[in-house]
Amino acid sequence: MLRLYDTRRRGIFPFRPRGREVTLYVCGVTPYDTTHLGHARTYLTFDVLVRLLEARGRTVRYAQNVTDIDESILQRAARDGVAWDALGKREERKFLEDMDRLGWRKPDVMPHATREIRYMHQLIRQLLERGAAYVVDGSVYFSVATEKRYGELSRLSPAKMRAILATQDDAALDERRRRDPLDFALWRSVPSGPTWPSPWGQGRPGWHIECSAMALHHLGDRIDIHGGGADLIYPHHEDEIAQSEACTGKCPVVGWWVHAGLVRLDMAKMSKSDGNMVFVRDALTRASPEALRFYLLDSPYRRPFDHEEPRLARAAARQATLAADLGRPTRSDAIGRDAATRRVLAALEDDLNVARAIGRLERSARSADERVRASLRAIARGVLGIV
Ligand SMILES: [Zn+2]
């Protein structure tokens, strides 16, 4: 049985979905720049999780959004002198090309924020009715004082939260309108840029309400797993919990919060805003998709990952050896019940310990008979995508 770490409870628990279908929502990209290794590692972690659940007989409904309106898109579009929506469409297309080359199991639904604004309005209306939000000059803010569990996910002090908020792209838009510096925008009247009509006036949705609305609309009010990069824990996921639980009255709306550690370059987070990125399409000129998957997955997913080119080369060499030892995949390869297979699956079901699973594949691949090798190939290819 799969055991999975939940960030909110700070522990590993046996995974028990609440319905016949496992529901998974992963926070997707804000398309304004090219896919880097940090994105790839996060989405490949969830790719392995989905494939593992499906290989073990579960049906998974997987939703991943596209944040196609955001201050960062508007800022980049203004800098480059291009239309914001054309920039978003172009970068989203490139993201999908990159992930397809990495062989991901595509989400079942990829909602776009700009197409779901009416669902955001519904949630905002409910939050106002319940007294969890207030209007100031055409903007609507969530009142964190109304949520007694606020802060449970990130466990940060208010001072630390304020320091993080000051670094956000939209920080400058909310000054002086809020009752509490931790209150966050659900809807904003803005001085410039694209806007949509709303009951509170023309404006743009806040980032967090976008994901609450899309997750609740596409998956319902019981979400088994909600994932993303570890940098989303605060404010994005903390605020999502506050909104979704205030709206539905259900706690928890999400069973497991799963976060992938960030990819670092020279000890600094790889990020678009800092410009220290290694792009997937560049890495794929030096390694095959299977080797790049091997490299990014062969370490504990919750910890930060330090990118080093010599490590990528070593991973590519190990991947080539494993592929040779396992032999060529065939259509009839299927996961069996032999001891070697069980050991590999046990590692994966232990909070996705891919590094241990790969080590066990490597040890068994050479000595196993053809029947067992066919089963190991089915895992290496079907679940991990590394051969
Ligand atoms: Zn999100």
Coordinates of N, CA and C in Angstrom, one line a residue, residues 45-163:
T45 N 7.7 14.3 -10.8 CA 7.4 13.6 -9.5 C 5.9 13.2 -9.5
F46 N 5.0 14.1 -9.9 CA 3.6 13.8 -10.0 C 3.3 12.8 -11.1
D47 N 4.1 12.8 -12.1 CA 3.9 11.9 -13.2 C 4.2 10.5 -12.7
V48 N 5.2 10.3 -11.9 CA 5.5 9.0 -11.3 C 4.4 8.6 -10.4
L49 N 3.9 9.5 -9.6 CA 2.9 9.2 -8.6 C 1.6 8.7 -9.3
V50 N 1.2 9.4 -10.4 CA 0.0 9.0 -11.2 C 0.2 7.6 -11.8
R51 N 1.4 7.5 -12.4 CA 1.7 6.2 -13.1 C 1.7 5.0 -12.1
L52 N 2.2 5.3 -10.9 CA 2.3 4.2 -9.9 C 0.9 3.9 -9.5
L53 N 0.0 4.9 -9.2 CA -1.3 4.6 -8.8 C -2.1 3.8 -9.8
E54 N -1.9 4.2 -11.1 CA -2.6 3.5 -12.2 C -2.0 2.1 -12.4
A55 N -0.7 1.9 -12.2 CA -0.2 0.6 -12.3 C -0.7 -0.3 -11.2
R56 N -1.1 0.3 -10.1 CA -1.6 -0.5 -9.0 C -3.1 -0.6 -9.0
G57 N -3.7 -0.3 -10.2 CA -5.1 -0.5 -10.4 C -6.1 0.6 -10.0
R58 N -5.5 1.8 -9.6 CA -6.4 2.9 -9.3 C -6.8 3.7 -10.6
T59 N -7.9 4.3 -10.6 CA -8.3 5.3 -11.6 C -7.9 6.6 -11.0
V60 N -7.3 7.4 -11.8 CA -6.8 8.8 -11.3 C -7.5 9.8 -12.2
R61 N -8.0 10.8 -11.6 CA -8.4 12.1 -12.3 C -7.5 13.2 -11.9
Y62 N -6.7 13.6 -12.9 CA -5.6 14.5 -12.7 C -5.8 15.8 -13.4
A63 N -5.9 16.9 -12.6 CA -6.1 18.2 -13.1 C -4.9 19.1 -12.9
Q64 N -4.4 19.8 -13.8 CA -3.3 20.7 -13.7 C -3.6 22.0 -14.4
N65 N -3.6 23.1 -13.7 CA -4.0 24.4 -14.3 C -2.9 25.1 -15.1
V66 N -3.3 26.1 -15.9 CA -2.4 27.0 -16.5 C -2.8 28.4 -16.0
T67 N -1.9 29.1 -15.3 CA -2.1 30.4 -14.7 C -1.9 31.4 -15.9
D68 N -2.9 31.6 -16.7 CA -2.6 32.3 -18.0 C -2.9 33.8 -17.8
I69 N -3.2 34.3 -16.6 CA -3.2 35.7 -16.3 C -2.5 35.9 -15.0
D70 N -1.5 36.7 -14.9 CA -0.7 36.9 -13.7 C 0.2 38.1 -13.9
E71 N 0.5 38.8 -12.8 CA 1.4 40.0 -12.9 C 2.7 39.7 -13.6
S72 N 3.3 38.5 -13.4 CA 4.6 38.1 -14.0 C 4.4 38.1 -15.6
I73 N 3.3 37.6 -16.1 CA 3.1 37.5 -17.5 C 3.0 39.0 -18.1
L74 N 2.2 39.8 -17.3 CA 2.0 41.2 -17.8 C 3.4 42.0 -17.8
Q75 N 4.2 41.7 -16.7 CA 5.5 42.4 -16.7 C 6.4 42.0 -17.8
R76 N 6.4 40.7 -18.1 CA 7.3 40.2 -19.1 C 6.8 40.7 -20.5
A77 N 5.5 40.7 -20.7 CA 5.0 41.1 -22.0 C 5.3 42.6 -22.2
A78 N 5.2 43.4 -21.2 CA 5.5 44.8 -21.3 C 7.0 45.0 -21.6
R79 N 7.8 44.2 -20.9 CA 9.3 44.3 -21.1 C 9.7 44.0 -22.6
D80 N 9.0 42.9 -23.1 CA 9.4 42.4 -24.5 C 8.5 43.1 -25.6
G81 N 7.6 43.9 -25.2 CA 6.7 44.6 -26.2 C 5.8 43.6 -27.0
V82 N 5.3 42.6 -26.3 CA 4.4 41.7 -27.0 C 3.1 41.6 -26.2
A83 N 2.0 41.1 -26.9 CA 0.7 41.0 -26.2 C 0.8 39.9 -25.2
W84 N 0.2 40.2 -24.0 CA 0.3 39.3 -22.9 C -0.3 37.9 -23.2
D85 N -1.4 37.9 -23.9 CA -2.1 36.6 -24.2 C -1.3 35.8 -25.2
A86 N -0.7 36.5 -26.2 CA 0.1 35.8 -27.2 C 1.3 35.2 -26.5
L87 N 1.9 35.9 -25.6 CA 3.1 35.4 -24.9 C 2.7 34.2 -24.1
G88 N 1.6 34.2 -23.4 CA 1.1 33.1 -22.6 C 0.9 31.8 -23.5
K89 N 0.2 32.1 -24.6 CA -0.1 30.9 -25.5 C 1.2 30.3 -26.1
R90 N 2.1 31.1 -26.5 CA 3.4 30.6 -27.0 C 4.2 29.8 -26.0
E91 N 4.3 30.4 -24.8 CA 5.0 29.7 -23.7 C 4.3 28.4 -23.2
E92 N 3.0 28.4 -23.2 CA 2.3 27.2 -22.9 C 2.5 26.1 -23.9
R93 N 2.5 26.5 -25.2 CA 2.8 25.5 -26.2 C 4.2 24.9 -26.1
K94 N 5.1 25.7 -25.7 CA 6.5 25.2 -25.6 C 6.6 24.3 -24.3
F95 N 5.9 24.7 -23.3 CA 5.9 23.8 -22.0 C 5.3 22.4 -22.4
L96 N 4.2 22.4 -23.1 CA 3.6 21.1 -23.5 C 4.5 20.3 -24.4
E97 N 5.2 21.0 -25.3 CA 6.2 20.2 -26.1 C 7.3 19.6 -25.2
D98 N 7.8 20.4 -24.3 CA 8.9 19.9 -23.4 C 8.4 18.7 -22.6
M99 N 7.2 18.8 -22.0 CA 6.7 17.7 -21.2 C 6.4 16.5 -22.0
D100 N 5.9 16.7 -23.2 CA 5.6 15.6 -24.1 C 6.9 14.9 -24.5
R101 N 8.0 15.6 -24.7 CA 9.3 15.0 -25.0 C 9.7 14.2 -23.8
L102 N 9.4 14.7 -22.6 CA 9.8 13.9 -21.3 C 8.8 12.8 -21.1
G103 N 7.8 12.6 -22.0 CA 6.9 11.4 -21.9 C 5.9 11.5 -20.7
W104 N 5.5 12.7 -20.3 CA 4.6 12.7 -19.1 C 3.2 12.1 -19.5
R105 N 2.6 11.6 -18.4 CA 1.2 11.2 -18.5 C 0.4 12.5 -18.3
K106 N -0.2 12.9 -19.5 CA -0.9 14.2 -19.5 C -2.0 14.3 -18.5
P107 N -2.2 15.5 -17.9 CA -3.4 15.7 -17.0 C -4.7 15.4 -17.8
D108 N -5.7 14.9 -17.1 CA -7.0 14.7 -17.8 C -7.7 16.0 -18.1
V109 N -7.4 17.0 -17.3 CA -8.0 18.3 -17.6 C -6.9 19.4 -17.3
M110 N -6.8 20.4 -18.2 CA -5.9 21.5 -17.9 C -6.7 22.8 -18.0
P111 N -7.3 23.2 -16.9 CA -8.1 24.4 -16.9 C -7.2 25.7 -17.0
H112 N -7.7 26.7 -17.7 CA -7.0 28.0 -17.8 C -7.8 29.0 -17.0
A113 N -7.0 29.8 -16.2 CA -7.6 30.7 -15.3 C -8.6 31.7 -16.0
T114 N -8.2 32.2 -17.2 CA -9.0 33.2 -17.8 C -10.3 32.7 -18.3
R115 N -10.5 31.3 -18.4 CA -11.7 30.7 -18.9 C -12.6 30.3 -17.7
E116 N -12.2 30.5 -16.5 CA -12.9 30.0 -15.3 C -13.3 31.1 -14.3
I117 N -13.3 32.3 -14.8 CA -13.5 33.5 -13.9 C -14.9 33.4 -13.3
R118 N -15.9 32.9 -14.0 CA -17.2 32.8 -13.3 C -17.2 31.9 -12.0
Y119 N -16.4 30.9 -12.1 CA -16.3 30.0 -10.9 C -15.6 30.7 -9.7
M120 N -14.7 31.6 -10.1 CA -14.0 32.4 -9.1 C -15.0 33.4 -8.4
H121 N -15.8 34.0 -9.3 CA -16.9 34.9 -8.8 C -17.8 34.2 -7.8
Q122 N -18.2 32.9 -8.1 CA -19.1 32.2 -7.2 C -18.4 32.0 -5.9
L123 N -17.1 31.6 -5.8 CA -16.5 31.4 -4.6 C -16.3 32.7 -3.8
I124 N -16.0 33.8 -4.5 CA -15.8 35.1 -3.8 C -17.2 35.5 -3.2
R125 N -18.3 35.3 -3.9 CA -19.6 35.7 -3.4 C -19.9 34.9 -2.1
Q126 N -19.6 33.6 -2.2 CA -19.8 32.8 -1.0 C -18.9 33.2 0.2
L127 N -17.7 33.6 -0.1 CA -16.8 34.1 1.0 C -17.3 35.4 1.6
L128 N -17.9 36.2 0.8 CA -18.5 37.5 1.3 C -19.7 37.2 2.1
E129 N -20.5 36.3 1.7 CA -21.8 35.9 2.4 C -21.4 35.4 3.8
R130 N -20.3 34.6 3.8 CA -19.9 34.0 5.1 C -19.1 34.9 6.0
G131 N -18.9 36.1 5.5 CA -18.1 37.0 6.4 C -16.6 36.8 6.4
A132 N -16.1 36.0 5.4 CA -14.7 35.7 5.4 C -13.9 36.7 4.5
A133 N -14.7 37.6 3.8 CA -14.0 38.5 2.9 C -14.7 39.9 3.0
Y134 N -14.0 40.9 2.5 CA -14.5 42.2 2.5 C -14.1 43.0 1.3
V135 N -14.9 44.0 1.0 CA -14.7 44.8 -0.3 C -14.1 46.1 0.1
V136 N -13.0 46.5 -0.7 CA -12.4 47.9 -0.5 C -12.2 48.4 -1.9
D137 N -12.9 49.5 -2.2 CA -12.7 50.2 -3.5 C -12.7 49.3 -4.7
G138 N -13.7 48.4 -4.8 CA -13.7 47.5 -6.0 C -12.8 46.3 -5.9
S139 N -12.1 46.1 -4.9 CA -11.3 44.9 -4.7 C -11.9 44.1 -3.5
V140 N -11.7 42.8 -3.5 CA -12.2 42.0 -2.4 C -11.0 41.3 -1.8
Y141 N -10.9 41.3 -0.5 CA -9.8 40.7 0.3 C -10.4 39.6 1.2
F142 N -9.6 38.5 1.3 CA -9.9 37.5 2.3 C -9.3 37.9 3.7
S143 N -10.2 37.7 4.7 CA -9.8 38.1 6.0 C -9.2 36.9 6.8
V144 N -7.9 36.9 6.9 CA -7.2 35.7 7.5 C -7.6 35.5 9.0
A145 N -8.1 36.6 9.6 CA -8.5 36.5 11.1 C -9.7 35.6 11.2
T146 N -10.5 35.4 10.1 CA -11.7 34.6 10.3 C -11.4 33.1 10.2
E147 N -10.2 32.7 9.9 CA -9.8 31.3 9.7 C -8.9 30.9 10.9
K148 N -9.4 30.2 11.8 CA -8.6 29.9 13.0 C -7.4 29.0 12.7
R149 N -7.5 28.2 11.6 CA -6.5 27.3 11.2 C -5.4 27.9 10.3
Y150 N -5.6 29.2 10.0 CA -4.7 29.8 9.1 C -3.2 29.7 9.6
G151 N -2.4 29.3 8.7 CA -1.0 29.1 9.0 C -0.6 27.7 9.3
E152 N -1.6 26.8 9.3 CA -1.3 25.4 9.7 C -0.4 24.7 8.7
L153 N -0.5 25.0 7.4 CA 0.3 24.3 6.4 C 1.7 24.8 6.4
S154 N 1.9 26.1 6.4 CA 3.3 26.6 6.4 C 4.0 26.7 7.7
R155 N 3.2 26.8 8.8 CA 3.7 27.0 10.1 C 4.7 28.1 10.2
L156 N 4.5 29.2 9.5 CA 5.4 30.4 9.5 C 4.8 31.4 10.5
S157 N 5.7 32.2 11.1 CA 5.3 33.3 11.9 C 4.7 34.4 11.0
P158 N 3.8 35.2 11.6 CA 3.3 36.4 10.8 C 4.4 37.2 10.2
A159 N 5.5 37.4 11.0 CA 6.6 38.2 10.5 C 7.3 37.6 9.2
K160 N 7.5 36.3 9.3 CA 8.1 35.6 8.2 C 7.1 35.6 6.9
M161 N 5.8 35.5 7.2 CA 4.8 35.6 6.1 C 4.9 37.0 5.5
R162 N 5.0 38.0 6.3 CA 5.0 39.4 5.7 C 6.3 39.5 4.8
A163 N 7.4 38.9 5.3 CA 8.6 39.1 4.5 C 8.5 38.4 3.2

